[in-house]
Coordinates of C-alpha atoms and ligand atoms in Angstrom, one line a residue:
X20 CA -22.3 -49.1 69.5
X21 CA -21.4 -51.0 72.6
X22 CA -21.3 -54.9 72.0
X23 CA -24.1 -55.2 74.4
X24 CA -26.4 -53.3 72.5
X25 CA -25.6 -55.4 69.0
X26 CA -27.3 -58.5 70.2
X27 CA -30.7 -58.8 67.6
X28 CA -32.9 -58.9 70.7
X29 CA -33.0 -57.9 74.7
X30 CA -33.2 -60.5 77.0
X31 CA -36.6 -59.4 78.1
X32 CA -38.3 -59.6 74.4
X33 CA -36.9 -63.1 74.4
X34 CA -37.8 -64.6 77.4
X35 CA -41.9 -63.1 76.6
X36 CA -41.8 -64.5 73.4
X37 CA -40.7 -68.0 74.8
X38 CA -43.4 -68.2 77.6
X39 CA -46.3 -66.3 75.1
X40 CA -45.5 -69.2 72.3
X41 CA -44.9 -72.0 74.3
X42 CA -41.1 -72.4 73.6
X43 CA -39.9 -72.0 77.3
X44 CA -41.3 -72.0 80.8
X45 CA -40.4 -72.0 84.3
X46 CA -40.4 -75.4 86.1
X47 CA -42.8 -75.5 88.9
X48 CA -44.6 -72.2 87.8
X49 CA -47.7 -72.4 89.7
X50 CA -45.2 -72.8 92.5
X51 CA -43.4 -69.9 91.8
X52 CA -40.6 -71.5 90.1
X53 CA -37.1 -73.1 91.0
X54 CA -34.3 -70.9 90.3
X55 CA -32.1 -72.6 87.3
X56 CA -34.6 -74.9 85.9
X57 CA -36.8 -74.5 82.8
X58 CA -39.6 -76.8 81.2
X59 CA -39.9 -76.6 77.5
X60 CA -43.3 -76.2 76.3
X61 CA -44.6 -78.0 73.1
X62 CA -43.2 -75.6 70.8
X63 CA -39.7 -75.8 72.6
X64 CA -39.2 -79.3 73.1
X65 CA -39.8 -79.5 69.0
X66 CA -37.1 -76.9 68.4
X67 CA -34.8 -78.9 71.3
X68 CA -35.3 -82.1 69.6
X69 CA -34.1 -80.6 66.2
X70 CA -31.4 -79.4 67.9
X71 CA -30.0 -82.2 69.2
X72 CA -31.0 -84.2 66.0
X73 CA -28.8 -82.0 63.9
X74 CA -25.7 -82.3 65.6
X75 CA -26.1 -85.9 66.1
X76 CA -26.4 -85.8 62.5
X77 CA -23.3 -83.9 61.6
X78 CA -21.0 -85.8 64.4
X79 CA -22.6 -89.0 64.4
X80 CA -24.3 -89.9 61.4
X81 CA -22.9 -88.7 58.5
X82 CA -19.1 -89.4 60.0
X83 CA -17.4 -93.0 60.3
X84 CA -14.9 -92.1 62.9
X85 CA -18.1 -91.8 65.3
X86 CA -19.7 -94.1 68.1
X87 CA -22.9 -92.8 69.8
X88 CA -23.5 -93.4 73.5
X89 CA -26.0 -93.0 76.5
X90 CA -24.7 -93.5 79.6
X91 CA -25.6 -93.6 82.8
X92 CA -26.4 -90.3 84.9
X93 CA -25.8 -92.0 88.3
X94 CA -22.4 -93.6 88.6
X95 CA -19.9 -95.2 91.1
X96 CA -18.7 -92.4 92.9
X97 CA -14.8 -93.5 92.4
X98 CA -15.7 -91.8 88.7
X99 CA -15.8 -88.5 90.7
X100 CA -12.7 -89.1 92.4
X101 CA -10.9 -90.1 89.8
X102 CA -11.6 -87.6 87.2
X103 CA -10.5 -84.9 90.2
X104 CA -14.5 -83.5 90.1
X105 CA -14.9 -84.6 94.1
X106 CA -11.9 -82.0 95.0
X107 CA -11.6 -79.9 92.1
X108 CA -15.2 -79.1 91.0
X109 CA -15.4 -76.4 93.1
X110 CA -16.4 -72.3 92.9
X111 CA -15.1 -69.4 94.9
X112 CA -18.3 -68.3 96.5
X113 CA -18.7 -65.3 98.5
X114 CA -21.4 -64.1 100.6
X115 CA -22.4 -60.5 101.5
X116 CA -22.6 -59.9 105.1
X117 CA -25.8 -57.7 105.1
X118 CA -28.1 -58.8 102.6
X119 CA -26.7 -63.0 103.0
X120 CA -26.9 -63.2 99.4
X121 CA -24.7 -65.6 97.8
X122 CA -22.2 -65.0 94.6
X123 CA -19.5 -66.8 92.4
X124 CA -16.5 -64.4 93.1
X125 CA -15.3 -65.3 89.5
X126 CA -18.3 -63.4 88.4
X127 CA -17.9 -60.1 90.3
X128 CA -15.8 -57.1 88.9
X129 CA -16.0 -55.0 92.2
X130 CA -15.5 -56.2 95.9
X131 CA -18.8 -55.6 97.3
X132 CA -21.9 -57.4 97.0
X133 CA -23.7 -56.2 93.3
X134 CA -27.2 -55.9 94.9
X135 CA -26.5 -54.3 98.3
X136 CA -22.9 -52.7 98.1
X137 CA -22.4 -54.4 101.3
X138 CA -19.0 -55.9 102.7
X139 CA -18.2 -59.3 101.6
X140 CA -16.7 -62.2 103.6
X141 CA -14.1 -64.3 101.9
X142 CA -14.2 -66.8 99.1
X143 CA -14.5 -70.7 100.1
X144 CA -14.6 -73.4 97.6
X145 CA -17.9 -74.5 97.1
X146 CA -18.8 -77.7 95.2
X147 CA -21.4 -77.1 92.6
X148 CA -21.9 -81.1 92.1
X149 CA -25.3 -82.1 94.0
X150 CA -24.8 -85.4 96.1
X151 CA -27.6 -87.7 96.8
X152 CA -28.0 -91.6 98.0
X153 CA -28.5 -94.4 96.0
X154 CA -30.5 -97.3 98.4
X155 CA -32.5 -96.6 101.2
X156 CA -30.1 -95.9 104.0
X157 CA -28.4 -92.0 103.8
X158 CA -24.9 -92.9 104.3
X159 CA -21.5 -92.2 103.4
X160 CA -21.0 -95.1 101.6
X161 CA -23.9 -94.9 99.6
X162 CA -23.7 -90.9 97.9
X163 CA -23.8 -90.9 94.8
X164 CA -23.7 -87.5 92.8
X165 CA -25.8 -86.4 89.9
X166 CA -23.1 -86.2 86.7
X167 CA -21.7 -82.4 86.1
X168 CA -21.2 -83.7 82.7
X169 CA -21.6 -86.7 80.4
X170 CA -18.0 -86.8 79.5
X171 CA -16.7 -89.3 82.1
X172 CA -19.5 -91.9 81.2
X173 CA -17.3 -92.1 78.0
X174 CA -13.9 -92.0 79.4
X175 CA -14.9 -95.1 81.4
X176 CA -16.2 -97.2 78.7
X177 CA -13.0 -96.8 76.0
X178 CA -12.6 -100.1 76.7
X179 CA -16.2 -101.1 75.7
X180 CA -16.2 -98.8 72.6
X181 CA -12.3 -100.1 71.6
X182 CA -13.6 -104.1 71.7
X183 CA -16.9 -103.7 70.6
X184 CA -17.0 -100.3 68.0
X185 CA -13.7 -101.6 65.5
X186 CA -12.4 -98.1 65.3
X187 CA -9.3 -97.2 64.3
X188 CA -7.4 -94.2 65.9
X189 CA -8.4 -91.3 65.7
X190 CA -11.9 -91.7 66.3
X191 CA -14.4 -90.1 68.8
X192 CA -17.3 -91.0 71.0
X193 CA -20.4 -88.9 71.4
X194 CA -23.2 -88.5 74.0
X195 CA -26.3 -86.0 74.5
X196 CA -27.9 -86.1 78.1
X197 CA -29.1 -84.5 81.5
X198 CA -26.4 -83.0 83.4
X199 CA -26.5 -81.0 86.9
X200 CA -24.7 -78.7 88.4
X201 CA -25.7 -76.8 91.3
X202 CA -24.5 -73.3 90.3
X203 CA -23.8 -70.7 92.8
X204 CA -25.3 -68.0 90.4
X205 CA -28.0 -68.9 87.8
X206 CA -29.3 -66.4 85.3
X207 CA -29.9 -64.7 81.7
X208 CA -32.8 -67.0 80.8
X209 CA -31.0 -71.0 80.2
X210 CA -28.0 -69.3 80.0
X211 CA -26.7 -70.8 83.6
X212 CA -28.9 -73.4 85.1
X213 CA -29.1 -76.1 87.6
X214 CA -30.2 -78.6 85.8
X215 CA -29.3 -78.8 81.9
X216 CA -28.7 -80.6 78.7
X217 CA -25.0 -81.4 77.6
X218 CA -24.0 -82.5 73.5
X219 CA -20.0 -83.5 73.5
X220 CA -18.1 -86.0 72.3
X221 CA -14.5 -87.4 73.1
X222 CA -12.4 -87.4 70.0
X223 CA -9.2 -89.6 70.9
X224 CA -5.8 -89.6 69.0
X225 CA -2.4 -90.3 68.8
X226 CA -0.1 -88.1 71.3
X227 CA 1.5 -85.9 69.5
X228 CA -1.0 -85.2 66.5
X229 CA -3.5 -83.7 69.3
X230 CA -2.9 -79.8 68.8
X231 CA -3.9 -81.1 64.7
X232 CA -7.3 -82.5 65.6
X233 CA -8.0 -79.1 68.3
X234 CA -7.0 -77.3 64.6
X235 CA -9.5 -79.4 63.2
X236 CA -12.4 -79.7 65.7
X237 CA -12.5 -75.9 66.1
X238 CA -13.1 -75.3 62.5
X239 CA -15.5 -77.7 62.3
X240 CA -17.7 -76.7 65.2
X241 CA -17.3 -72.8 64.1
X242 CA -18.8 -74.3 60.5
X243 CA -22.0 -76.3 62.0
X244 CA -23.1 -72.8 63.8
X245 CA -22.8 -71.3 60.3
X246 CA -24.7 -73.8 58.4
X247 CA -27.3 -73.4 61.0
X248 CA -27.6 -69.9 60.0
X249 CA -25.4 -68.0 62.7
X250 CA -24.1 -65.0 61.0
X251 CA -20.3 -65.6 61.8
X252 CA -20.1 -62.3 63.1
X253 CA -22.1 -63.0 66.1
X254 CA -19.4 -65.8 66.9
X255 CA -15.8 -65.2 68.6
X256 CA -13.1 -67.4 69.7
X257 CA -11.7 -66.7 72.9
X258 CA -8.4 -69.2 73.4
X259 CA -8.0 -69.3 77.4
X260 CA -4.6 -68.0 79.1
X261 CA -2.8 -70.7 80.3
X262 CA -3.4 -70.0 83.7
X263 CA -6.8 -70.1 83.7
X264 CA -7.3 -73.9 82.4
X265 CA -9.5 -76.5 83.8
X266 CA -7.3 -79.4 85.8
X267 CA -7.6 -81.5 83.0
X268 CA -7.3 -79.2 80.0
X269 CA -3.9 -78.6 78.0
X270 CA -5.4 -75.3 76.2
X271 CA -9.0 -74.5 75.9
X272 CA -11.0 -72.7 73.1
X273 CA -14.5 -71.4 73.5
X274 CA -16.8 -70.6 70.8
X275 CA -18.3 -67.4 72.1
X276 CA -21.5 -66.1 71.5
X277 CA -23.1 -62.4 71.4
X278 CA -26.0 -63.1 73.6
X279 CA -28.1 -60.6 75.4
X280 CA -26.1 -60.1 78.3
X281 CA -22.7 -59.8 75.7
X282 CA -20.4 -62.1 74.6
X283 CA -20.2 -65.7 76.3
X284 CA -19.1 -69.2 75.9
X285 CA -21.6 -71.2 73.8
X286 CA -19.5 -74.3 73.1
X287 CA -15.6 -75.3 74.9
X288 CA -12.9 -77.5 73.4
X289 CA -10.5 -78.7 75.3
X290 CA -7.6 -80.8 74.8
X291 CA -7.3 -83.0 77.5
X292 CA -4.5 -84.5 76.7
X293 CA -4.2 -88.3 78.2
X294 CA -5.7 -86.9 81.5
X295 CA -8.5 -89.0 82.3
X296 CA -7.8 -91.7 80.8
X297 CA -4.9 -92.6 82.8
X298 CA -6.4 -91.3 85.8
X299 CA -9.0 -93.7 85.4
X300 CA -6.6 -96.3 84.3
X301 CA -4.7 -95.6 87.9
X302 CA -8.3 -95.8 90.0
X303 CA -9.6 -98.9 88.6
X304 CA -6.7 -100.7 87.9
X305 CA -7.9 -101.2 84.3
X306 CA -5.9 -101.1 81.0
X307 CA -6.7 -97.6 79.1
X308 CA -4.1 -98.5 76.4
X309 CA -4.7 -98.3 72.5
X310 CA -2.9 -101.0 70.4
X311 CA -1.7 -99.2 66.9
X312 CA -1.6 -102.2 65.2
X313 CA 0.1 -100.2 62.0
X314 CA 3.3 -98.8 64.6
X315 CA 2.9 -101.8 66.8
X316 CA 3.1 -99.5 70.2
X317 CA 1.0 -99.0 72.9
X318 CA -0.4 -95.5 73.9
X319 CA -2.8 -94.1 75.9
X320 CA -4.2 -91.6 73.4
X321 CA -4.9 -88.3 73.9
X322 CA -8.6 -86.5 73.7
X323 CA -10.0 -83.4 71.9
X324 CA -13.4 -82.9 73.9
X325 CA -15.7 -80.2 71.7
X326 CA -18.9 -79.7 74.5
X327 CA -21.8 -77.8 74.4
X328 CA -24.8 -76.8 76.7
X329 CA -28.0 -78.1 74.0
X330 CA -29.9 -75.1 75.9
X331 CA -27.4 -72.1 75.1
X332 CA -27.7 -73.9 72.0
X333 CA -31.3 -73.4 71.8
X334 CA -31.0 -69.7 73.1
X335 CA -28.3 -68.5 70.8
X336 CA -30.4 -70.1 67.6
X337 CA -33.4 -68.1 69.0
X338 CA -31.7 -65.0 69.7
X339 CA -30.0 -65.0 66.0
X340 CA -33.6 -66.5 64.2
X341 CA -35.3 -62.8 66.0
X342 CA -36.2 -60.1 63.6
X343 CA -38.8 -57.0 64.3
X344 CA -39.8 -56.1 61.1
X345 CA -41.6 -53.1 59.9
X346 CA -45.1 -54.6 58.3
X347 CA -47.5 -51.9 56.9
X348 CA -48.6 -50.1 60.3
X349 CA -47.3 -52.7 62.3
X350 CA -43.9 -54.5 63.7
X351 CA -44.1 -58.1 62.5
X352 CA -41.9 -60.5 64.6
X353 CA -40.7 -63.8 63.6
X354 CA -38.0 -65.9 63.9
X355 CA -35.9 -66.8 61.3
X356 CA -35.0 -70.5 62.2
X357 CA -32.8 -72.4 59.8
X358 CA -35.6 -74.5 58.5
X359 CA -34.0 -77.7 60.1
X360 CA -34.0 -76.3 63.5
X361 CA -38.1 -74.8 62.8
X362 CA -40.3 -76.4 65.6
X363 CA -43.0 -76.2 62.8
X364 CA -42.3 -76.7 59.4
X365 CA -45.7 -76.1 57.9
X366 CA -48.9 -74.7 59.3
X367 CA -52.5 -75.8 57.3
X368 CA -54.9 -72.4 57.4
X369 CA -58.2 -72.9 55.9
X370 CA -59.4 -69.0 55.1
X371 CA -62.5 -69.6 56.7
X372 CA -64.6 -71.9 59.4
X373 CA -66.9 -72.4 56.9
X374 CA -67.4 -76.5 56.7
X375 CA -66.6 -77.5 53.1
X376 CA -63.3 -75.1 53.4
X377 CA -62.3 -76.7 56.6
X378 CA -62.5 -80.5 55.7
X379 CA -60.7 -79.8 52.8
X380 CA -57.7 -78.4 54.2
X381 CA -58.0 -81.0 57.4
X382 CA -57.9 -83.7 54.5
X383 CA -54.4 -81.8 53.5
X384 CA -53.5 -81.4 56.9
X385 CA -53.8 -85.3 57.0
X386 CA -51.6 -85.8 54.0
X387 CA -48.4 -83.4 55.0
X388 CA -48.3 -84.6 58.9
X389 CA -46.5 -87.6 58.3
X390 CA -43.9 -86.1 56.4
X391 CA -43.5 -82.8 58.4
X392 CA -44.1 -81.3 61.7
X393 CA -47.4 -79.5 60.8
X394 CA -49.9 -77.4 62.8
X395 CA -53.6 -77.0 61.7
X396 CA -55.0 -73.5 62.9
X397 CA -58.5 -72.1 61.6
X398 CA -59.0 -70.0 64.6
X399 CA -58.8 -66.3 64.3
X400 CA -58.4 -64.0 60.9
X401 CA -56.0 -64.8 58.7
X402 CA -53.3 -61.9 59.3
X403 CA -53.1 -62.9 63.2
X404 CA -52.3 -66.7 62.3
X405 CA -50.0 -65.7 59.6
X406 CA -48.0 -63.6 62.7
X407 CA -48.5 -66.3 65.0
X408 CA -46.5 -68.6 62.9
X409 CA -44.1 -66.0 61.9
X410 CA -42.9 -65.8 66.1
X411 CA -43.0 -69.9 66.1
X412 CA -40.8 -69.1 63.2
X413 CA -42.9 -71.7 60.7
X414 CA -41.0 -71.4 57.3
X415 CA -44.4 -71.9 55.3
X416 CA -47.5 -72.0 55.5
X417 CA -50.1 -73.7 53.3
X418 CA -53.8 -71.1 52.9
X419 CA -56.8 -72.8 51.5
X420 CA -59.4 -70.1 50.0
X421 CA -62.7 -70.6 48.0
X422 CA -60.8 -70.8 44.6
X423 CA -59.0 -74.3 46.4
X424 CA -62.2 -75.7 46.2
X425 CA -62.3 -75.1 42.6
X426 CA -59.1 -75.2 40.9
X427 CA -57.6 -77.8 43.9
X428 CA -54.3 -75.4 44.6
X429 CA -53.4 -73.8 47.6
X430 CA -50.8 -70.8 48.5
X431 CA -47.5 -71.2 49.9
X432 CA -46.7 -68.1 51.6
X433 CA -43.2 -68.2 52.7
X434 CA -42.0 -67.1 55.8
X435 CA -39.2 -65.2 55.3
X436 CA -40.2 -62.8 51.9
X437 CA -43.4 -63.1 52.7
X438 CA -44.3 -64.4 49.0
X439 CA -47.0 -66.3 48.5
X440 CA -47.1 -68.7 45.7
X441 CA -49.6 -70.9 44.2
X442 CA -49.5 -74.6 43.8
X443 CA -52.0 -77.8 42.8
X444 CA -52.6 -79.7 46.2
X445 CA -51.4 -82.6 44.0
X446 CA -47.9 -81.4 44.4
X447 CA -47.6 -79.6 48.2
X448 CA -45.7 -82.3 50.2
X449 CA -43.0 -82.7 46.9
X450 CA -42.7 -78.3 47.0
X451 CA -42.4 -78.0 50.5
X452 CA -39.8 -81.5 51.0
X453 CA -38.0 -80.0 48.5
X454 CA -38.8 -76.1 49.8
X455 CA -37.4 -77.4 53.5
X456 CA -34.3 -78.7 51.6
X457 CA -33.3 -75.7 50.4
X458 CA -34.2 -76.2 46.8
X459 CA -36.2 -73.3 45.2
X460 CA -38.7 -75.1 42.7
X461 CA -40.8 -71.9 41.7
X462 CA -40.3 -69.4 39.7
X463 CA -42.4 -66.0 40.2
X464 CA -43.4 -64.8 36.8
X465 CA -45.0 -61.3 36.2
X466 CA -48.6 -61.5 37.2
X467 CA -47.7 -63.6 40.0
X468 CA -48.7 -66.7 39.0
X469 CA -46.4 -69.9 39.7
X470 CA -45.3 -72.3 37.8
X471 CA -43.0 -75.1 38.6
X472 CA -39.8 -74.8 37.2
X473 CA -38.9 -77.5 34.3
Ligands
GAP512 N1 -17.0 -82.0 79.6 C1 -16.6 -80.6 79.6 C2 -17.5 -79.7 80.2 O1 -18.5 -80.1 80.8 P1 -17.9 -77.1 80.5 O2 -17.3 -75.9 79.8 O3 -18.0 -77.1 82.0 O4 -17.2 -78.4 79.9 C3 -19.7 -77.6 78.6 O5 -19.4 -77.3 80.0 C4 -20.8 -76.7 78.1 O6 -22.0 -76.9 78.8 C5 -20.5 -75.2 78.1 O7 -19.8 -74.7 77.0 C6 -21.9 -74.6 78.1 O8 -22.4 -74.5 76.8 C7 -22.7 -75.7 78.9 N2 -22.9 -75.3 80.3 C8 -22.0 -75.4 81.3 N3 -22.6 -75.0 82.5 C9 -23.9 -74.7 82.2 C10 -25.0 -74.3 83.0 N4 -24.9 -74.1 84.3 N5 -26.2 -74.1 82.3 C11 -26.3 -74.3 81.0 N6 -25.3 -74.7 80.2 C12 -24.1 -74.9 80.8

């Protein structure tokens, strides 16, 4: 089987199922779009937002050698020509001469344009950072560029996280946010866009222990996909050839993904060695310099930069969480989402419209919404909302019958196996907290009644 073919789902499935549930849109649709930018729908932003909340989590929160930032996307255009982005930020782009359309040479295996065959002219450097003007007047003196990344915002302000965070070396800082880069090719869904989300972090140590921490940092990023359910056979590193590196970058690792369109770079880490700092040091006539108080020198350290695009992110989560599964007659679809990552973590379905059913179960929908993100859906028969939730990938939802009304329980039916289980309302938000955890509270004894286990 080629590798192509291995990915769980075609790029065409995925990109329906995003627009039909709400995950992922095209900006400006009614317009007819703009090429490399996406709007997430209600469903999407959720699963965005959990996204970016769980690696914040894992580098930020539950690490001491962390400081978070949010920095500026506009900045003093010296940043640009100090970090080497003003002359080196550039693509070889090539245009064919009979159709006019435009392509990254980088990206083509053959020497004539992919859509027409036709003859193409040479490469020029084209800078993929968009320019604007900060004030009223459009000047040279005022352009200002929209950041390509968030990583310089940190570079400049070591100084401000050095006197104000009391780190010791080695120690990073992080930073989610808006970048821009105005790609000569877009394409494969959020794969390449114009405008996108960054998550990196500068990780800064001692020269000479750097290659340790690169080690270290690869490991540890290769983990968090895992824990997030990414069957480590869908993940690849691919070390870059020397001659191939970035300006900046001593050696370079990506994290590569098997998306749709084949394998690809999810996630880069670099080591950048003391590259920017010093430049910036040089521009701005500032001190970059780390005092070791336990060696007594002065260094400028050096930086392991582990980045990632929070939209390939989000695609390579949603390409892994899809399953078609036979069902009966049918092919039920859902996504398997890592329960942290679910948009939706519990969906209330009353069986029926019928008026005492339906206050009763909004009266439960009321009691799990604070603690979860929870949909309330009486619309429809049961079996379609139980397969709408399965493609918004909900781990559980919560079905109130007749008997509810009675006996006060309802029926957990899992997403995943399918199993339904039956609990007293009394103790739904302590199952499914403990459920979304990971914990398995229930025990399914014959006659499939439950119990909670002692
Ligand atoms: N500060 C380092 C840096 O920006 P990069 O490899 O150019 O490195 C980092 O970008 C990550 O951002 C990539 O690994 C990828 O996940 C994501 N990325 C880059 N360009 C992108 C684009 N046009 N659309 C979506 N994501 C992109």
């Amino acid at each position: 089987m080629s590798e192509k073919a291995a990915s769980k789902v075609s790029l065409e499935k995925l990109v329906s199922l995003c627009q039909r549930r709400g995950f992922i849109f095209p900006s400006s649709d009614i317009y007819g779009g703009l090429s490399g930018c996406w709007d997430y729908g209600p469903v999407g932003i959720e699963l965005k937002r959990n996204v970016k909340e769980a690696w914040w989590r894992a580098i930020v929160q539950e690490r001491d050698d962390m400081l978070g930032l949010d920095t500026s996307i506009l900045m003093n255009s010296k940043v640009w020509e100090a970090s080497g982005h003003v002359t080196s930020f550039k693509d070889p782009l090539v245009e064919c001469k009979n159709c006019h359309l435009r392509w990254k040479a980088d990206d083509l295996t053959e020497n004539k344009c992919p859509s027409c065959g036709g003859e193409l002219t040479e490469e020029r450097l084209f800078n993929t950072m968009f320019k604007t003007f900060i004030g009223p007047v459009e000047e040279n003196a005022s352009i200002v560029y929209l950041r390509p990344e968030t990583a310089q915002g940190m570079f400049v302000n070591f100084p401000n996280a050095l006197s104000t965070g009391r780190k010791r070396l080695p120690f990073g800082i992080a930073q989610q946010g808006k970048a821009f880069r105005n790609e000569i090719t877009t394409g494969n869904f959020i794969f390449r866009s114009r405008e996108f989300e960054i998550m990196e972090f500068e990780y800064f140590v001692k020269p000479g222990t750097d290659e340790k921490w690169f080690d270290y940092w690869v490991e540890e990023r290769l983990k968090w996909y895992i824990r997030l359910s990414i069957d480590k056979k869908h993940l690849k590193l691919y070390p870059h050839p020397k001659e191939k590196l970035a300006h900046y970058a001593r050696s370079t690792t990506d994290i590569n993904y098997l998306f749709p369109h084949g394998w690809a770079e999810l996630e880069g880490i670099a080591n950048r060695t003391d590259f920017d700092l010093k430049q910036h040091s040089a521009a701005s006539g500032k001190s970059m310099e780390y005092f070791d108080d336990e060696t007594k020198e002065h260094y400028v350290p050096y930086i392991v930069e582990p980045s990632l695009g929070v939209d390939r992110a989000i695609m390579a989560f949603l390409c892994e969480a899809y399953d078609e599964e036979p069902d009966k007659d049918e092919i039920r679809v859902v996504l398997h989402f890592h329960p942290d990552l679910a948009p939706i973590k519990v969906a209330v379905l009353p069986l029926s419209r019928k008026e005492n059913l339906t206050a009763f179960a909004k009266d439960i929908y009321t009691a799990l919404k604070p603690c979860f993100t929870t949909q309330y859906d009486d619309t429809q028969s049961i079996g379609r909302r139980y397969r709408r939730q399965d493609e918004l990938g909900t781990p559980y939802c919560v079905t109130i019958d007749f008997q509810s009304l009675e006996d006060n329980m309802a029926t957990i039916r899992e997403r995943d196996s399918m199993n339904q289980i039956r609990v007293p309302v009394a103790a739904l938000k302590d199952t499914l907290v403990a459920k979304l955890a990971g914990e398995d509270l229930f025990i399914l004894p014959e006659g499939g009644k439950i119990w909670k286990q002692e």
